[in-house]
mmCIF file of C-alpha atoms in Angstrom:
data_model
loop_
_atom_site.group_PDB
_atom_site.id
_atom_site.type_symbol
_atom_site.label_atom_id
_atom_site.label_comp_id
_atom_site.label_asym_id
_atom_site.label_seq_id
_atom_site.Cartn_x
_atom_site.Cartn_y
_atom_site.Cartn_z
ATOM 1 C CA UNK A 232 17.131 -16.851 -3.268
ATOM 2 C CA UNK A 233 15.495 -14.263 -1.648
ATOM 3 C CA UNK A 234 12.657 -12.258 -4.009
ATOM 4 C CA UNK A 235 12.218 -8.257 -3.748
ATOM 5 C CA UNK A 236 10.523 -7.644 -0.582
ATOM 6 C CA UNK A 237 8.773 -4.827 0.751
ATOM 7 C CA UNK A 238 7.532 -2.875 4.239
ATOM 8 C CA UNK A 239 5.090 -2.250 5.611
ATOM 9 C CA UNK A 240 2.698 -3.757 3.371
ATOM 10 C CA UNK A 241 -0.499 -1.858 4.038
ATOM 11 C CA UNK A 242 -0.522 1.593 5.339
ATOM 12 C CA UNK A 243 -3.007 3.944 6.440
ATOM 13 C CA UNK A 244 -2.197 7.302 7.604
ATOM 14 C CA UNK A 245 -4.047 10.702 7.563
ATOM 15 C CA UNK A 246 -3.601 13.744 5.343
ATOM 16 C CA UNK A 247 -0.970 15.630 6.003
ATOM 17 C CA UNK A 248 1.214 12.937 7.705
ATOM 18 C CA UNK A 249 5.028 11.880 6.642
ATOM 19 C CA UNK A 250 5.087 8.189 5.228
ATOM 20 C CA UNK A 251 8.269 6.043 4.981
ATOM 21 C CA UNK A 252 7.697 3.007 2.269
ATOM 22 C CA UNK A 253 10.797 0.664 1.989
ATOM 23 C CA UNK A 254 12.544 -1.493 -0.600
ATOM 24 C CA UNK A 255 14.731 -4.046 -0.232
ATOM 25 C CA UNK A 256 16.001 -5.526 -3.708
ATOM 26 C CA UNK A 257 17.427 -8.635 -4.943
ATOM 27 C CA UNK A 258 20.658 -9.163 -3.560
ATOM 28 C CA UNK A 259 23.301 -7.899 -6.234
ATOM 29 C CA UNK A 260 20.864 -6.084 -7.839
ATOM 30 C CA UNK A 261 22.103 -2.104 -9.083
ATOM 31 C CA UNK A 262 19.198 -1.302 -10.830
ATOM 32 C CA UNK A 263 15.701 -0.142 -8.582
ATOM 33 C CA UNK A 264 12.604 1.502 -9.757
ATOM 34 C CA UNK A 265 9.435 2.025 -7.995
ATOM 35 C CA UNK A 266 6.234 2.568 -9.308
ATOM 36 C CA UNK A 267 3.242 3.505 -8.168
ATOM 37 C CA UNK A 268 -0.670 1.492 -9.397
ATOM 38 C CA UNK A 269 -4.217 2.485 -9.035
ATOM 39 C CA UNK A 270 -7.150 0.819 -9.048
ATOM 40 C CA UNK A 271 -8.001 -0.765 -12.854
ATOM 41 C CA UNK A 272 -4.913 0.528 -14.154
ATOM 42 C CA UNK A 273 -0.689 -0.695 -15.268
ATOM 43 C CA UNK A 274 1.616 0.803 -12.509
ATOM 44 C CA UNK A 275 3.326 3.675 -13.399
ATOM 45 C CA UNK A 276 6.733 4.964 -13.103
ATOM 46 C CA UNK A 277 7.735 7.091 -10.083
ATOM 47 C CA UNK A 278 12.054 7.325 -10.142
ATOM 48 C CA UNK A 279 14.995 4.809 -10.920
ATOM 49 C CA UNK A 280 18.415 4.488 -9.039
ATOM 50 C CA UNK A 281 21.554 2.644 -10.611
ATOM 51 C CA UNK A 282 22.920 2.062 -7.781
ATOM 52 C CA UNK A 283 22.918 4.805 -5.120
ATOM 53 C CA UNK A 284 21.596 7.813 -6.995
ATOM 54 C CA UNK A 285 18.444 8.841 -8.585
ATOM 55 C CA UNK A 286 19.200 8.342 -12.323
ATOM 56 C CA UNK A 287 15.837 9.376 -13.119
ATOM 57 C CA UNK A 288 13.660 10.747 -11.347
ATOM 58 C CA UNK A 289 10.563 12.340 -14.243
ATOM 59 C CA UNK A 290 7.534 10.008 -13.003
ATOM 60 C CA UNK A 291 7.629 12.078 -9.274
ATOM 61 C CA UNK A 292 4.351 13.746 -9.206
ATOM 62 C CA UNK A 293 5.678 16.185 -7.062
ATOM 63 C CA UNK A 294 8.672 17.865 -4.776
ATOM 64 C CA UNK A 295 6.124 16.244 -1.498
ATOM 65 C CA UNK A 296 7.960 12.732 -2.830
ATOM 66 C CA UNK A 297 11.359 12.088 -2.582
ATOM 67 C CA UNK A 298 13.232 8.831 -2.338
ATOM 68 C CA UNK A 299 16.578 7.574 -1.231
ATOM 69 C CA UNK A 300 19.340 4.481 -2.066
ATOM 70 C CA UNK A 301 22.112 5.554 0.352
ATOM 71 C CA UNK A 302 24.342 1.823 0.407
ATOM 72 C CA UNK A 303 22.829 0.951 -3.145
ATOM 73 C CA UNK A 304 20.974 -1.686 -1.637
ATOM 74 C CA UNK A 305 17.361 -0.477 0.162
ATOM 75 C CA UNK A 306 15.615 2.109 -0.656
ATOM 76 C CA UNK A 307 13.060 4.327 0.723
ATOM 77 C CA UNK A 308 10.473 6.440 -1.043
ATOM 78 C CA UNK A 309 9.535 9.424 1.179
ATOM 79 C CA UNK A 310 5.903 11.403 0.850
ATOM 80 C CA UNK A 311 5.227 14.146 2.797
ATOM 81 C CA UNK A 312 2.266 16.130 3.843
ATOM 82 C CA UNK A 313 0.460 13.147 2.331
ATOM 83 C CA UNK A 314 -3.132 13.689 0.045
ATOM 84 C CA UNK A 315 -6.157 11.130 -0.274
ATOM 85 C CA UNK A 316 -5.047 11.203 -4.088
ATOM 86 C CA UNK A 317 -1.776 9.458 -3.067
ATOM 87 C CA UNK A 318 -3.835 6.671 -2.017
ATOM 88 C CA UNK A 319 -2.266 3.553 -4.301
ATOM 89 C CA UNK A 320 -0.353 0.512 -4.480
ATOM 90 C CA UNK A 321 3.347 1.435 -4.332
ATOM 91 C CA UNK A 322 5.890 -1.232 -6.467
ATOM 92 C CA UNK A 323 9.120 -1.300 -6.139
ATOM 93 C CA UNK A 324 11.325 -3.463 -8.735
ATOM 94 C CA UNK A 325 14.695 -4.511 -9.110
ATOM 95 C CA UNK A 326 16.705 -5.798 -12.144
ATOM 96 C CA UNK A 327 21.104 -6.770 -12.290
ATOM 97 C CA UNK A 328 21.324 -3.834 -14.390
ATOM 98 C CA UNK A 329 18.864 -1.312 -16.529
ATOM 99 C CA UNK A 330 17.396 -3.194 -19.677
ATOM 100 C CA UNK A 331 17.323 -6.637 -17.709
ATOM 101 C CA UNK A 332 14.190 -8.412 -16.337
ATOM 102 C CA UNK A 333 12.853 -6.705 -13.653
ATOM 103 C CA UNK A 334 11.540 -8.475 -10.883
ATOM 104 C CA UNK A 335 8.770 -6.476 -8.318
ATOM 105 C CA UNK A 336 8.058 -7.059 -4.873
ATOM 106 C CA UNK A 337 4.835 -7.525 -3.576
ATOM 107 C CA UNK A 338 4.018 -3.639 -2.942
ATOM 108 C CA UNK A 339 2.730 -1.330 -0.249
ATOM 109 C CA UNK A 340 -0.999 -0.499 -0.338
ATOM 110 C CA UNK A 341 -0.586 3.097 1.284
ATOM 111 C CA UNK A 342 -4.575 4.267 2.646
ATOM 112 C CA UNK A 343 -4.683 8.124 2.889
ATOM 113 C CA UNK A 344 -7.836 9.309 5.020
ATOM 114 C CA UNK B 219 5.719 9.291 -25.721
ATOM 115 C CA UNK B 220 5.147 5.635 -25.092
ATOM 116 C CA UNK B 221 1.908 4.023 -25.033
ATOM 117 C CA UNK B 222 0.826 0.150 -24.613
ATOM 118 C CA UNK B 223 -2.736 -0.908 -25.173
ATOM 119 C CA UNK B 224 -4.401 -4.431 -23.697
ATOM 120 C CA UNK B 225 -7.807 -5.096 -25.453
ATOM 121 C CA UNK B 226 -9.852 -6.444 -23.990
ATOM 122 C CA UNK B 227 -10.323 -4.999 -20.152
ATOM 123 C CA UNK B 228 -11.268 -8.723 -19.148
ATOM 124 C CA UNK B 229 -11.379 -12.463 -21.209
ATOM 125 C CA UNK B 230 -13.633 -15.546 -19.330
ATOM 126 C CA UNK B 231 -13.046 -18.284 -21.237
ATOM 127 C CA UNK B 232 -14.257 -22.285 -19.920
ATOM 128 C CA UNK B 233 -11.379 -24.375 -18.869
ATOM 129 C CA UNK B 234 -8.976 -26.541 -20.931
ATOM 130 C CA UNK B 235 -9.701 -23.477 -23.895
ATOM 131 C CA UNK B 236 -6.418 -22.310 -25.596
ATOM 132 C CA UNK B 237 -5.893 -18.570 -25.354
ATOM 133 C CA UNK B 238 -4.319 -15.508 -26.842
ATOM 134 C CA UNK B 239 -3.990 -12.145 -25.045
ATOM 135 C CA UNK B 240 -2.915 -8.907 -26.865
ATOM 136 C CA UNK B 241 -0.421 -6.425 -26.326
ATOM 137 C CA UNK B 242 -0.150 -3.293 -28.538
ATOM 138 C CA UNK B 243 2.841 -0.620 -28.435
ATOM 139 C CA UNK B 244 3.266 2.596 -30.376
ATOM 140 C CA UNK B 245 7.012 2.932 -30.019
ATOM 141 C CA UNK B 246 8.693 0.120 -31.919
ATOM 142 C CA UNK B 247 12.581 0.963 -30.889
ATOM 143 C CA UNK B 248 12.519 -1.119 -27.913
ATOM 144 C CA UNK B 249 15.042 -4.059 -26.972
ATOM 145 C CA UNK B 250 12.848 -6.289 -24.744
ATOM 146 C CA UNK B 251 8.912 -6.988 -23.561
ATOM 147 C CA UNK B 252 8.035 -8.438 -20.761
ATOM 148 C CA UNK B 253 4.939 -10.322 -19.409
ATOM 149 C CA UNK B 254 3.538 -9.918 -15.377
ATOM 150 C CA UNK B 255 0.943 -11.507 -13.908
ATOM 151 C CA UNK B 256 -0.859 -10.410 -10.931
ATOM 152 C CA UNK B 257 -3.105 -12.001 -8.827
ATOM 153 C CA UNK B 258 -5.494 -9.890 -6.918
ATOM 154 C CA UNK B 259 -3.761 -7.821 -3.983
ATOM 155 C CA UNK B 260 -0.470 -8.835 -4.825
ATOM 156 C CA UNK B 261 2.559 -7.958 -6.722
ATOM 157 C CA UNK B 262 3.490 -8.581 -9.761
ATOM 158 C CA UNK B 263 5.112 -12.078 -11.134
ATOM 159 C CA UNK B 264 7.621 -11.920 -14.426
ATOM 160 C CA UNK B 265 6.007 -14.764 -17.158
ATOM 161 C CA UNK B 266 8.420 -14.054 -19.789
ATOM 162 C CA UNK B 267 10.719 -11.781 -20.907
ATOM 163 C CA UNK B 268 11.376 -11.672 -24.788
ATOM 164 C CA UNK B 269 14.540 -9.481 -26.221
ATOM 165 C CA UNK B 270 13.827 -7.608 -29.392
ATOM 166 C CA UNK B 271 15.927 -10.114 -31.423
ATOM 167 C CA UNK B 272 13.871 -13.128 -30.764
ATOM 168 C CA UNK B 273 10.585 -13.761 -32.074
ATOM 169 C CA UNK B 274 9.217 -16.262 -29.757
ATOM 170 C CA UNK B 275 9.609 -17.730 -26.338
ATOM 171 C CA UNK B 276 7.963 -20.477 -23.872
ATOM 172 C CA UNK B 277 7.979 -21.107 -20.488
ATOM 173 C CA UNK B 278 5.936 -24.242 -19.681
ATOM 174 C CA UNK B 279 2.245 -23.577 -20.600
ATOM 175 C CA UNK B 280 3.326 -20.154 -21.997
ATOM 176 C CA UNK B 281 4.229 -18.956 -25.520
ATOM 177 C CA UNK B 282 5.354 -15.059 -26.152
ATOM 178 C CA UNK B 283 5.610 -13.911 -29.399
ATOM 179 C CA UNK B 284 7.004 -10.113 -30.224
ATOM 180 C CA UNK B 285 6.567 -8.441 -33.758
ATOM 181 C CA UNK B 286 8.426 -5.250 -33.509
ATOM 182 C CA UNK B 287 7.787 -3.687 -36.315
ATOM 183 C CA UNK B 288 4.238 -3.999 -36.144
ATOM 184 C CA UNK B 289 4.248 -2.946 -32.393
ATOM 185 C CA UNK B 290 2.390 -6.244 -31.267
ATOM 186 C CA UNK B 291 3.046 -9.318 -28.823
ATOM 187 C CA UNK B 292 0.175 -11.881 -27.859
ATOM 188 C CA UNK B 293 0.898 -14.078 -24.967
ATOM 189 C CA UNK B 294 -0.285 -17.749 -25.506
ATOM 190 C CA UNK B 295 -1.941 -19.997 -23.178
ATOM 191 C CA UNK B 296 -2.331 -23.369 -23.645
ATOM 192 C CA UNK B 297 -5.087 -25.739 -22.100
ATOM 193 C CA UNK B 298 -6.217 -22.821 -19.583
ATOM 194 C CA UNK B 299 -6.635 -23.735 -16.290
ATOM 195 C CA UNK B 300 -8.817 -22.072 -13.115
ATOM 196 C CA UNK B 301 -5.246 -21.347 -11.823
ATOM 197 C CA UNK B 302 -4.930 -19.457 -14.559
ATOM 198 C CA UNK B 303 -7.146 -16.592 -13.713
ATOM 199 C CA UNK B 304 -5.599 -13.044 -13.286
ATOM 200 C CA UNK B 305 -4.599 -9.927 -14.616
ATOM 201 C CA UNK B 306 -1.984 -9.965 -17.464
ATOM 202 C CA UNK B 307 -0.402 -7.222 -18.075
ATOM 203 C CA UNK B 308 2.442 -6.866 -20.731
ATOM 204 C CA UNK B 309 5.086 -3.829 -20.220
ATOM 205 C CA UNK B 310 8.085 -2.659 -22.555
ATOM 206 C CA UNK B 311 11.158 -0.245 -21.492
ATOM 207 C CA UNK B 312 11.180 3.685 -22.394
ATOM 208 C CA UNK B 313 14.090 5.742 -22.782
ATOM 209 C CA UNK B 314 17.617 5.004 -21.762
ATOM 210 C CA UNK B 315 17.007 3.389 -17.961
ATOM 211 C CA UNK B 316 14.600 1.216 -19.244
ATOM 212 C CA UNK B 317 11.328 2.350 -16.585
ATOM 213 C CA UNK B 318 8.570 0.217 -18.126
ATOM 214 C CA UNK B 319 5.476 1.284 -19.562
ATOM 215 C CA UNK B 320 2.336 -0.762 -19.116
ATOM 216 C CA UNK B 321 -0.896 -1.688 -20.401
ATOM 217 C CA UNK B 322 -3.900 -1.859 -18.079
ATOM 218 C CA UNK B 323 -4.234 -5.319 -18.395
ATOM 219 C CA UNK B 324 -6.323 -8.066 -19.152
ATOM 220 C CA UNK B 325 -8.367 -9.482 -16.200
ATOM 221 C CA UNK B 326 -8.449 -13.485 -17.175
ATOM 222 C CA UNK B 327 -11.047 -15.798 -15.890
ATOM 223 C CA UNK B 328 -11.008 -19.587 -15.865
ATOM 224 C CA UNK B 329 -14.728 -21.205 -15.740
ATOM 225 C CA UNK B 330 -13.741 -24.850 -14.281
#
């Protein structure tokens, strides 16, 4: 079956714009995460839905991300007034439930100027 | 808090050599690891997952062994190949929703 897939999958913007990244997980999947990698290093955890709320929600940097699961299903992770230091590779992940394999898609390289 | 360490940074080894990579973790209450491979500019690929009550397991090529209590798992490749050549990274599940913690990574190159 379909694998975790993600849009767009590069993404350059300016600072200061609004950026819309988007998840769509394994079918049947509750549990989402998304993380976020830079260059040379393991990705690093951003927030985690069971189904359509944030569960957790500690690895947002700040209140200029935010990130949504309205059906359970897709998800979007939201960054406003965007900064060159939010320049990374954005994962997102899906397992059937928490403390399962999770499975990643192939990420969104966001490119702040 | 959490922390995994992959030593080295990078491994080139000549092909058909059998290999171990590393994986160190600080926290030792954990139910699962799990090994990723990524290839560069790309996402990351599930190798193996190994539950806390198992010791070992395979997947073709591919051997996984966790030691809890000493906070260690080595991932085992047999009869390397240039195909095998990426980054390895090994990850483990914090705190109740299981968001995983990684190591850097081990950058793998295959010398045909």
């Amino acid at each position: 079956g379909a694998g975790v897939s993600q849009t767009p999958s590069n993404k350059v913007t300016e600072k200061g714009k609004y950026v819309e990244l988007r998840c769509d997980p394994i079918s049947g999947h509750t549990a989402l995460y998304w993380y976020r990698q830079s260059l040379g290093q393991g990705p690093e955890f951003l927030i985690y839905f069971q189904g359509t709320g944030a569960a957790d929600d500690s690895g947002l940097p700040n209140d200029r991300f935010f990130a949504v699961r309205p059906e359970g299903s897709v998800s979007t992770l939201k960054i406003q007034r965007t900064e060159r230091g939010d320049s990374a590779v954005y994962l997102c992940a899906s397992s059937f439930v928490h403390n399962n394999e999770q499975f990643f898609g192939p990420g969104t390289r966001l490119t702040v100027l | 808090k959490q922390e995994v360490t992959q030593i080295p940074a990078a491994l080139s080894v000549p092909e058909g050599e059998n290999l171990v990579l590393n994986c160190s973790f600080t926290d030792s209450a954990i139910y699962n690891l799990q090994w990723f491979r990524q290839d560069p500019g790309k996402g990351l690929t599930s190798l193996l997952l190994i539950q806390s009550s198992q010791r070992e397991q395979t997947s073709g090529r591919l051997n996984a062994s966790l030691d809890k209590s000493s906070g260690r798992s080595t991932l085992y490749i047999a009869a390397s190949q240039p195909g095998d050549s990426a980054t390895y990274l090994c990850a483990v599940p914090t705190g109740a929703n299981s968001k995983l913690t990684f190591g850097k990574g081990i950058t793998l190159s295959v010398r045909p």
